[in-house]
Tab-separated table of C-alpha atoms and ligand atoms in Angstrom:
chain	number	residue	atom	x	y	z
V	1	MET	CA	-63.482	-110.746	10.474
V	2	SER	CA	-62.600	-110.764	14.201
V	3	GLU	CA	-63.721	-113.481	16.608
V	4	ALA	CA	-65.941	-110.902	18.281
V	5	ASN	CA	-67.746	-110.253	15.002
V	6	GLN	CA	-68.123	-113.942	14.301
V	7	ASP	CA	-69.859	-114.340	17.640
V	8	LYS	CA	-72.449	-111.800	16.594
V	9	GLY	CA	-73.433	-113.923	13.603
V	10	ILE	CA	-74.345	-112.778	10.123
V	11	ALA	CA	-74.909	-109.067	9.541
V	12	LEU	CA	-78.122	-108.190	7.688
V	13	VAL	CA	-77.948	-104.753	6.116
V	14	SER	CA	-81.221	-103.604	4.617
V	15	GLU	CA	-81.767	-101.311	1.626
V	16	ALA	CA	-82.865	-98.551	4.009
V	17	VAL	CA	-79.713	-98.879	6.109
V	18	CYS	CA	-77.520	-98.851	2.967
V	19	GLU	CA	-79.124	-95.548	1.993
V	20	GLN	CA	-78.469	-94.219	5.460
V	21	VAL	CA	-74.796	-95.164	5.725
V	22	VAL	CA	-73.353	-95.079	2.194
V	23	GLY	CA	-73.234	-91.664	0.610
V	24	ARG	CA	-71.573	-90.538	-2.589
V	25	SER	CA	-68.187	-89.888	-1.033
V	26	GLU	CA	-68.002	-93.340	0.599
V	27	ALA	CA	-68.978	-94.926	-2.717
V	28	PHE	CA	-66.470	-92.825	-4.653
V	29	THR	CA	-63.588	-93.842	-2.378
V	30	ALA	CA	-64.582	-97.522	-2.381
V	31	VAL	CA	-64.871	-97.635	-6.178
V	32	GLU	CA	-61.676	-95.658	-6.761
V	33	ASN	CA	-59.745	-97.997	-4.452
V	34	VAL	CA	-61.067	-101.139	-6.063
V	35	PHE	CA	-60.375	-99.861	-9.598
V	36	ALA	CA	-56.808	-99.179	-8.450
V	37	ALA	CA	-56.519	-102.690	-6.987
V	38	MET	CA	-57.916	-104.226	-10.190
V	39	ALA	CA	-55.291	-102.416	-12.283
V	40	LYS	CA	-52.538	-103.632	-9.935
V	41	GLY	CA	-53.842	-107.180	-10.215
V	42	THR	CA	-54.615	-107.493	-6.511
V	43	ALA	CA	-58.367	-107.599	-7.065
V	44	TYR	CA	-60.082	-109.724	-9.672
V	45	ASN	CA	-63.568	-110.345	-10.962
V	46	PHE	CA	-64.660	-113.880	-11.723
V	47	PRO	CA	-66.612	-114.716	-14.895
V	48	VAL	CA	-70.113	-113.272	-14.889
V	49	VAL	CA	-73.109	-115.569	-15.110
V	50	ARG	CA	-76.258	-114.068	-16.627
V	51	GLU	CA	-79.143	-116.179	-17.847
V	52	ALA	CA	-82.726	-115.812	-18.973
V	53	ILE	CA	-84.505	-118.070	-16.479
V	54	GLY	CA	-87.529	-118.746	-18.660
V	55	HIS	CA	-89.920	-117.329	-16.065
V	56	ALA	CA	-91.354	-113.831	-15.601
V	57	ASP	CA	-89.149	-112.706	-18.525
V	58	ALA	CA	-86.385	-112.418	-15.945
V	59	LEU	CA	-82.646	-112.161	-16.476
V	60	TYR	CA	-80.757	-113.509	-13.491
V	61	GLY	CA	-77.083	-113.786	-12.693
V	62	PHE	CA	-74.030	-113.475	-10.448
V	63	LYS	CA	-71.138	-111.052	-10.359
V	64	SER	CA	-68.382	-112.205	-8.095
V	65	GLY	CA	-64.803	-111.369	-7.172
V	66	PHE	CA	-62.065	-111.055	-4.577
V	67	ASP	CA	-60.194	-107.931	-3.496
V	68	ARG	CA	-57.000	-108.968	-1.716
V	69	ASP	CA	-56.148	-105.386	-0.754
V	70	GLY	CA	-59.526	-104.742	0.839
V	71	MET	CA	-60.001	-108.385	1.936
V	72	VAL	CA	-63.470	-108.479	0.400
V	73	LEU	CA	-64.861	-111.705	-1.056
V	74	GLY	CA	-68.382	-112.300	-2.259
V	75	LEU	CA	-70.944	-111.949	-4.972
V	76	LYS	CA	-73.856	-109.885	-6.122
V	77	SER	CA	-76.812	-111.933	-7.212
V	78	GLY	CA	-79.867	-110.617	-8.935
V	79	GLY	CA	-81.033	-109.322	-12.260
V	80	TYR	CA	-83.909	-107.780	-14.115
V	81	TRP	CA	-87.615	-108.585	-13.678
V	82	PRO	CA	-89.506	-106.434	-16.207
V	83	GLY	CA	-92.919	-107.002	-14.577
V	84	ASN	CA	-91.870	-105.720	-11.162
V	85	MET	CA	-92.945	-102.131	-11.749
V	86	ASP	CA	-96.592	-103.259	-11.861
V	87	LYS	CA	-96.082	-104.887	-8.463
V	88	GLY	CA	-94.666	-101.676	-6.987
V	89	LEU	CA	-91.121	-103.062	-7.022
V	90	THR	CA	-87.915	-101.992	-8.768
V	91	ASN	CA	-87.277	-103.980	-11.963
V	92	HIS	CA	-83.598	-104.424	-11.080
V	93	GLN	CA	-83.250	-106.555	-7.952
V	94	SER	CA	-79.991	-107.512	-6.293
V	95	THR	CA	-78.456	-108.676	-3.038
V	96	VAL	CA	-74.787	-108.778	-2.095
V	97	ILE	CA	-73.425	-111.712	-0.116
V	98	LEU	CA	-70.056	-111.272	1.598
V	99	PHE	CA	-67.858	-114.067	2.915
V	100	ASP	CA	-64.902	-114.125	5.281
V	101	PRO	CA	-61.881	-114.543	2.927
V	102	ASP	CA	-59.983	-116.462	5.628
V	103	THR	CA	-62.626	-119.121	6.220
V	104	GLY	CA	-65.302	-118.852	3.518
V	105	LYS	CA	-67.864	-118.355	6.274
V	106	LEU	CA	-70.909	-116.236	5.415
V	107	LYS	CA	-70.350	-112.744	6.785
V	108	SER	CA	-73.097	-110.357	5.608
V	109	LEU	CA	-76.182	-110.040	3.461
V	110	VAL	CA	-76.506	-106.544	2.041
V	111	GLY	CA	-79.286	-104.990	-0.039
V	112	GLY	CA	-77.917	-104.304	-3.516
V	113	ASN	CA	-80.476	-102.072	-5.240
V	114	TYR	CA	-79.500	-98.642	-3.922
V	115	LEU	CA	-75.834	-99.642	-3.833
V	116	THR	CA	-75.904	-100.547	-7.540
V	117	ALA	CA	-77.028	-97.035	-8.432
V	118	VAL	CA	-74.580	-95.328	-6.121
V	119	ARG	CA	-71.604	-97.468	-7.216
V	120	THR	CA	-72.448	-96.945	-10.907
V	121	ALA	CA	-72.579	-93.201	-10.360
V	122	ALA	CA	-69.299	-93.405	-8.452
V	123	SER	CA	-67.725	-95.163	-11.424
V	124	SER	CA	-68.422	-92.377	-13.915
V	125	ALA	CA	-67.548	-89.825	-11.217
V	126	VAL	CA	-64.139	-91.465	-10.729
V	127	SER	CA	-63.601	-91.276	-14.493
V	128	ILE	CA	-64.554	-87.596	-14.547
V	129	ALA	CA	-62.297	-86.853	-11.575
V	130	HIS	CA	-59.303	-88.461	-13.298
V	131	LEU	CA	-59.933	-87.773	-16.986
V	132	ALA	CA	-62.126	-84.724	-17.646
V	133	ARG	CA	-60.652	-81.311	-18.327
V	134	ILE	CA	-60.277	-79.333	-15.118
V	135	ASP	CA	-62.159	-76.402	-16.680
V	136	ALA	CA	-65.212	-78.470	-17.753
V	137	LYS	CA	-68.339	-76.325	-17.399
V	138	VAL	CA	-71.206	-78.035	-19.208
V	139	LEU	CA	-72.439	-81.512	-18.309
V	140	GLY	CA	-74.397	-83.406	-20.961
V	141	MET	CA	-76.762	-86.180	-19.888
V	142	VAL	CA	-77.996	-88.757	-22.414
V	143	GLY	CA	-80.630	-90.755	-20.557
V	144	ALA	CA	-83.140	-89.893	-17.864
V	145	GLY	CA	-84.039	-93.206	-16.252
V	146	HIS	CA	-83.519	-94.521	-12.727
V	147	GLN	CA	-79.702	-94.288	-12.794
V	148	SER	CA	-79.542	-90.832	-14.340
V	149	THR	CA	-80.216	-88.760	-11.222
V	150	PHE	CA	-77.555	-90.687	-9.282
V	151	GLN	CA	-75.157	-90.058	-12.173
V	152	LEU	CA	-75.948	-86.359	-12.231
V	153	ARG	CA	-75.502	-85.880	-8.485
V	154	ALA	CA	-72.126	-87.665	-8.442
V	155	ALA	CA	-70.814	-85.994	-11.601
V	156	VAL	CA	-71.476	-82.414	-10.528
V	157	GLU	CA	-69.259	-82.935	-7.485
V	158	GLN	CA	-66.211	-83.518	-9.715
V	159	ARG	CA	-65.958	-80.207	-11.571
V	160	ASP	CA	-67.365	-76.670	-11.318
V	161	PHE	CA	-70.217	-77.314	-13.719
V	162	GLU	CA	-72.352	-74.308	-14.603
V	163	LYS	CA	-75.068	-75.970	-16.671
V	164	VAL	CA	-76.685	-79.303	-17.534
V	165	VAL	CA	-77.870	-80.127	-21.048
V	166	ALA	CA	-79.855	-83.299	-21.590
V	167	TRP	CA	-81.530	-85.513	-24.138
V	168	ASN	CA	-83.673	-88.586	-23.620
V	169	PHE	CA	-85.329	-91.051	-25.965
V	170	HIS	CA	-88.503	-90.644	-23.891
V	171	PRO	CA	-88.738	-86.855	-23.409
V	172	ASP	CA	-91.447	-87.239	-20.748
V	173	MET	CA	-88.758	-88.613	-18.388
V	174	LEU	CA	-86.637	-85.450	-18.522
V	175	PRO	CA	-88.488	-83.363	-15.891
V	176	LYS	CA	-87.271	-85.708	-13.116
V	177	LEU	CA	-83.676	-85.047	-14.144
V	178	ALA	CA	-84.383	-81.334	-14.538
V	179	ALA	CA	-85.739	-81.211	-10.989
V	180	VAL	CA	-82.481	-82.651	-9.632
V	181	ALA	CA	-80.417	-80.148	-11.638
V	182	GLU	CA	-82.593	-77.375	-10.251
V	183	GLU	CA	-82.152	-78.706	-6.718
V	184	LEU	CA	-78.391	-78.618	-7.324
V	185	GLY	CA	-78.642	-75.020	-8.470
V	186	LEU	CA	-77.754	-75.740	-12.095
V	187	PRO	CA	-79.598	-74.404	-15.155
V	188	PHE	CA	-81.061	-77.285	-17.177
V	189	GLU	CA	-81.680	-77.290	-20.907
V	190	SER	CA	-83.355	-80.004	-22.943
V	191	VAL	CA	-81.499	-80.159	-26.296
V	192	THR	CA	-81.038	-82.252	-29.413
V	193	ARG	CA	-78.221	-84.804	-29.325
V	194	GLU	CA	-76.199	-82.742	-31.788
V	195	GLU	CA	-76.580	-79.634	-29.637
V	196	LEU	CA	-75.644	-81.670	-26.572
V	197	GLY	CA	-72.375	-82.691	-28.238
V	198	ALA	CA	-71.667	-79.105	-29.260
V	199	GLN	CA	-72.157	-77.755	-25.749
V	200	ALA	CA	-71.021	-80.466	-23.340
V	201	ASP	CA	-67.503	-80.740	-21.926
V	202	VAL	CA	-68.446	-83.948	-20.107
V	203	ILE	CA	-71.100	-86.370	-21.352
V	204	ILE	CA	-72.656	-89.282	-19.498
V	205	THR	CA	-74.665	-91.830	-21.471
V	206	ILE	CA	-76.914	-93.973	-19.290
V	207	THR	CA	-79.561	-95.606	-21.452
V	208	SER	CA	-80.625	-99.075	-22.489
V	209	ALA	CA	-80.069	-98.306	-26.181
V	210	PHE	CA	-79.070	-100.956	-28.700
V	211	GLU	CA	-77.811	-98.531	-31.313
V	212	SER	CA	-75.601	-95.479	-31.326
V	213	LEU	CA	-77.202	-92.306	-29.970
V	214	VAL	CA	-74.101	-90.103	-30.111
V	215	LYS	CA	-72.346	-89.492	-33.432
V	216	LYS	CA	-68.595	-89.099	-33.515
V	217	ASP	CA	-68.832	-85.807	-35.413
V	218	TRP	CA	-71.027	-84.216	-32.743
V	219	ILE	CA	-68.325	-84.514	-30.060
V	220	LYS	CA	-66.024	-81.541	-29.649
V	221	PRO	CA	-62.283	-81.854	-28.909
V	222	GLY	CA	-61.468	-82.092	-25.215
V	223	THR	CA	-64.719	-83.818	-24.241
V	224	HIS	CA	-64.782	-86.575	-21.660
V	225	ILE	CA	-67.532	-89.087	-22.269
V	226	ALA	CA	-68.558	-91.757	-19.761
V	227	CYS	CA	-70.556	-94.516	-21.457
V	228	MET	CA	-72.413	-96.187	-18.606
V	229	GLY	CA	-75.462	-97.856	-20.139
V	230	THR	CA	-73.835	-100.585	-22.216
V	231	ASP	CA	-73.460	-103.624	-19.979
V	232	THR	CA	-74.704	-106.417	-22.240
V	233	LYS	CA	-73.776	-107.889	-25.594
V	234	GLY	CA	-75.514	-105.950	-28.356
V	235	LYS	CA	-76.139	-102.724	-26.434
V	236	GLN	CA	-74.582	-99.542	-27.819
V	237	GLU	CA	-74.738	-95.813	-27.011
V	238	VAL	CA	-72.089	-94.093	-29.129
V	239	ASP	CA	-70.607	-94.471	-32.620
V	240	ALA	CA	-67.988	-97.218	-32.737
V	241	ASP	CA	-65.647	-94.889	-34.620
V	242	LEU	CA	-65.770	-92.400	-31.727
V	243	LEU	CA	-63.655	-94.934	-29.842
V	244	ALA	CA	-61.080	-94.833	-32.641
V	245	VAL	CA	-60.494	-91.100	-32.151
V	246	ALA	CA	-60.772	-91.153	-28.358
V	247	THR	CA	-58.379	-92.384	-25.697
V	248	VAL	CA	-60.354	-95.273	-24.254
V	249	PHE	CA	-60.443	-96.238	-20.577
V	250	THR	CA	-62.567	-98.770	-18.781
V	251	ASP	CA	-63.209	-100.420	-15.435
V	252	GLU	CA	-62.232	-103.855	-16.762
V	253	VAL	CA	-60.861	-104.581	-20.230
V	254	ALA	CA	-62.332	-108.105	-20.453
V	255	GLN	CA	-65.856	-106.754	-19.908
V	256	SER	CA	-65.284	-103.687	-22.050
V	257	ILE	CA	-64.576	-105.775	-25.156
V	258	SER	CA	-67.309	-108.357	-24.536
V	259	ILE	CA	-70.297	-106.552	-23.019
V	260	GLY	CA	-69.184	-102.905	-22.856
V	261	GLU	CA	-69.263	-100.035	-25.301
V	262	ALA	CA	-65.929	-101.125	-26.823
V	263	GLN	CA	-67.404	-104.450	-28.022
V	264	HIS	CA	-68.433	-102.860	-31.338
V	265	ALA	CA	-65.198	-100.967	-32.055
V	266	VAL	CA	-63.101	-104.046	-31.250
V	267	ALA	CA	-65.322	-106.412	-33.255
V	268	SER	CA	-65.145	-104.161	-36.317
V	269	GLY	CA	-61.368	-103.739	-36.012
V	270	LEU	CA	-61.508	-99.991	-35.301
V	271	ILE	CA	-59.502	-100.425	-32.100
V	272	LYS	CA	-57.496	-103.206	-30.531
V	273	VAL	CA	-57.737	-104.604	-27.021
V	274	GLU	CA	-54.369	-102.972	-26.258
V	275	ASP	CA	-55.878	-99.560	-26.999
V	276	ILE	CA	-58.059	-99.813	-23.881
V	277	THR	CA	-56.609	-98.808	-20.506
V	278	PRO	CA	-58.032	-99.658	-17.084
V	279	VAL	CA	-58.868	-96.378	-15.354
V	280	GLY	CA	-57.157	-97.872	-12.303
V	281	ALA	CA	-53.837	-97.379	-14.097
V	282	VAL	CA	-54.518	-93.638	-14.139
V	283	ILE	CA	-55.489	-93.740	-10.449
V	284	ASN	CA	-52.258	-95.634	-9.687
V	285	GLY	CA	-50.180	-93.197	-11.766
V	286	THR	CA	-48.925	-95.834	-14.209
V	287	HIS	CA	-50.845	-94.201	-17.090
V	288	PRO	CA	-50.873	-90.421	-17.569
V	289	GLY	CA	-54.590	-90.262	-18.393
V	290	ARG	CA	-55.519	-87.148	-20.371
V	291	THR	CA	-52.403	-85.618	-21.942
V	292	SER	CA	-53.871	-82.605	-23.782
V	293	ASP	CA	-56.819	-80.237	-23.624
V	294	ASP	CA	-57.956	-81.356	-27.083
V	295	GLU	CA	-57.924	-85.071	-26.370
V	296	ILE	CA	-61.267	-86.864	-26.281
V	297	THR	CA	-61.316	-89.310	-23.379
V	298	LEU	CA	-63.919	-92.066	-23.226
V	299	PHE	CA	-64.669	-94.200	-20.193
V	300	ASP	CA	-66.430	-97.494	-20.842
V	301	GLY	CA	-68.087	-98.205	-17.495
V	302	THR	CA	-69.320	-101.764	-17.755
V	303	GLY	CA	-70.041	-102.371	-14.071
V	304	VAL	CA	-67.996	-105.019	-12.283
V	305	GLY	CA	-68.869	-107.189	-9.311
V	306	LEU	CA	-65.950	-105.828	-7.295
V	307	GLN	CA	-67.636	-102.412	-7.261
V	308	ASP	CA	-70.688	-103.983	-5.642
V	309	LEU	CA	-68.603	-105.878	-3.134
V	310	ALA	CA	-66.585	-102.756	-2.287
V	311	VAL	CA	-69.623	-100.605	-1.482
V	312	ALA	CA	-71.432	-103.470	0.246
V	313	SER	CA	-68.431	-104.047	2.475
V	314	VAL	CA	-68.399	-100.353	3.410
V	315	ALA	CA	-72.150	-100.529	4.078
V	316	ALA	CA	-71.721	-103.572	6.345
V	317	ASP	CA	-68.844	-101.974	8.289
V	318	LEU	CA	-70.642	-98.654	8.752
V	319	ALA	CA	-73.940	-100.303	9.631
V	320	GLU	CA	-72.226	-102.325	12.328
V	321	GLU	CA	-70.309	-99.288	13.597
V	322	LYS	CA	-73.521	-97.271	13.871
V	323	GLY	CA	-75.505	-100.119	15.425
V	324	LEU	CA	-77.795	-100.363	12.389
V	325	ALA	CA	-77.042	-103.921	11.278
V	326	ASN	CA	-79.185	-106.823	12.453
V	327	PHE	CA	-77.259	-109.933	13.393
V	328	ILE	CA	-78.584	-113.459	13.084
V	329	ASN	CA	-77.033	-116.773	13.994
V	330	PHE	CA	-76.459	-119.065	11.067
J	401	LIG	P1	-84.290	-97.240	-16.826
J	401	LIG	O1	-85.114	-98.353	-17.381
J	401	LIG	O2	-84.746	-96.557	-15.612
J	401	LIG	O3	-84.047	-96.138	-17.949
J	401	LIG	C1	-83.728	-96.511	-19.270
J	401	LIG	C2	-83.195	-95.321	-20.018
J	401	LIG	O4	-82.895	-95.722	-21.351
J	401	LIG	C3	-84.193	-94.183	-20.135
J	401	LIG	O5	-83.475	-92.976	-20.221
J	401	LIG	C4	-84.897	-94.510	-21.449
J	401	LIG	O6	-85.512	-93.381	-22.022
J	401	LIG	C5	-83.715	-94.960	-22.251
J	401	LIG	N1	-84.082	-95.819	-23.381
J	401	LIG	C6	-84.929	-96.868	-23.363
J	401	LIG	N2	-84.998	-97.396	-24.609
J	401	LIG	C7	-84.193	-96.668	-25.404
J	401	LIG	C8	-83.832	-96.719	-26.768
J	401	LIG	N3	-84.319	-97.647	-27.581
J	401	LIG	N4	-82.960	-95.799	-27.241
J	401	LIG	C9	-82.452	-94.855	-26.414
J	401	LIG	N5	-82.744	-94.766	-25.120
J	401	LIG	C10	-83.601	-95.655	-24.608
J	401	LIG	O7	-82.828	-97.871	-16.638
J	401	LIG	P2	-81.660	-97.399	-15.669
J	401	LIG	O8	-81.749	-98.154	-14.391
J	401	LIG	O9	-81.571	-95.915	-15.647
J	401	LIG	O10	-80.401	-97.996	-16.454
J	401	LIG	C11	-79.981	-97.438	-17.687
J	401	LIG	C12	-78.952	-98.367	-18.312
J	401	LIG	O11	-77.812	-98.480	-17.468
J	401	LIG	C13	-79.463	-99.798	-18.525
J	401	LIG	O12	-79.043	-100.224	-19.795
J	401	LIG	C14	-78.749	-100.600	-17.447
J	401	LIG	O13	-78.552	-101.939	-17.821
J	401	LIG	C15	-77.437	-99.833	-17.368
J	401	LIG	N6	-76.712	-99.993	-16.112
J	401	LIG	C16	-75.358	-100.023	-16.188
J	401	LIG	C17	-74.613	-100.154	-15.032
J	401	LIG	C18	-73.110	-100.154	-15.104
J	401	LIG	O14	-72.458	-100.440	-14.101
J	401	LIG	N7	-72.533	-99.790	-16.210
J	401	LIG	C19	-75.248	-100.253	-13.788
J	401	LIG	C20	-76.644	-100.176	-13.747
J	401	LIG	C21	-77.372	-100.027	-14.922
């Protein structure tokens, strides 16, 4: 941070301003860069804290890290308040706090709700860009909640998709996803999970399921599957033995085996930790990624703090550049 910036004080970047300044392409670039830095070892996440606070049924925690390449230090704090919907608020609440890596001084406070959705969508989009077959035509969506429309919008920018097929545990949620597909000019079909596997070239799972929704035998050769919903111990979206036949990539191996989709395959001995590759290695060119048209590639997107910090830092810079940040003395 320059002296001039320090004089201005702390930048406050609201949710509305984040939506205004950070689009999908900014998020994609920020997430791709930080995944690359993580794989090189120049950016690292610190241990996650996540606790039930014993009030309002809330889960609260911190995700924190430092990116030496991007010079971004900070944390995302927040969690899940299940009763918020009744109060007209989003259940997931988060705020990103950025610090000056040279001094530790507070630098910016950035709304984290919109950015969480856009960075999570950027994560699966980065995996599709680097791992899916170039000729992928059908996108399969498993899940139709808050994140799903962000996922859909980001994914369709990575390949020339011609159709979206979808399944959701609560079928009444599908029309919202269908409306986005329609807006994007893509035919939308609601299908069974088996049919989804038979048709889709790329699958995104984005649910809060605690047991497998996608059977190994339903997945056709050559599919890329981005498992995005599993971010907690015990959650699961696909068969553990699917990971044994797939080439497995992740944002961060430590999270993948503890709270990600790979937790089950590793715990049951179906794969080893060494079988999981950070997608950043593919971005950096130190891993070839997909090596054949028949290979099944699976991305375990667990969601790391550095993603939040990367997009929040972009939001703070752009907000300041466009005169949209509020500065306060602190
Ligand atoms: P949401 O509450 O809006 O939607 C939940 C989705 O899960 C819906 O599609 C719902 O139908 C489905 N679902 C609920 N119970 C189910 C069950 N028992 N079996 C199958 N499906 C079920 O949530 P959201 O904001 O869309 O988030 C979806 C998931 O993504 C959550 O698990 C969340 O923790 C996770 N998430 C991951 C990241 C990441 O970086 N990987 C980031 C944000 C959210």
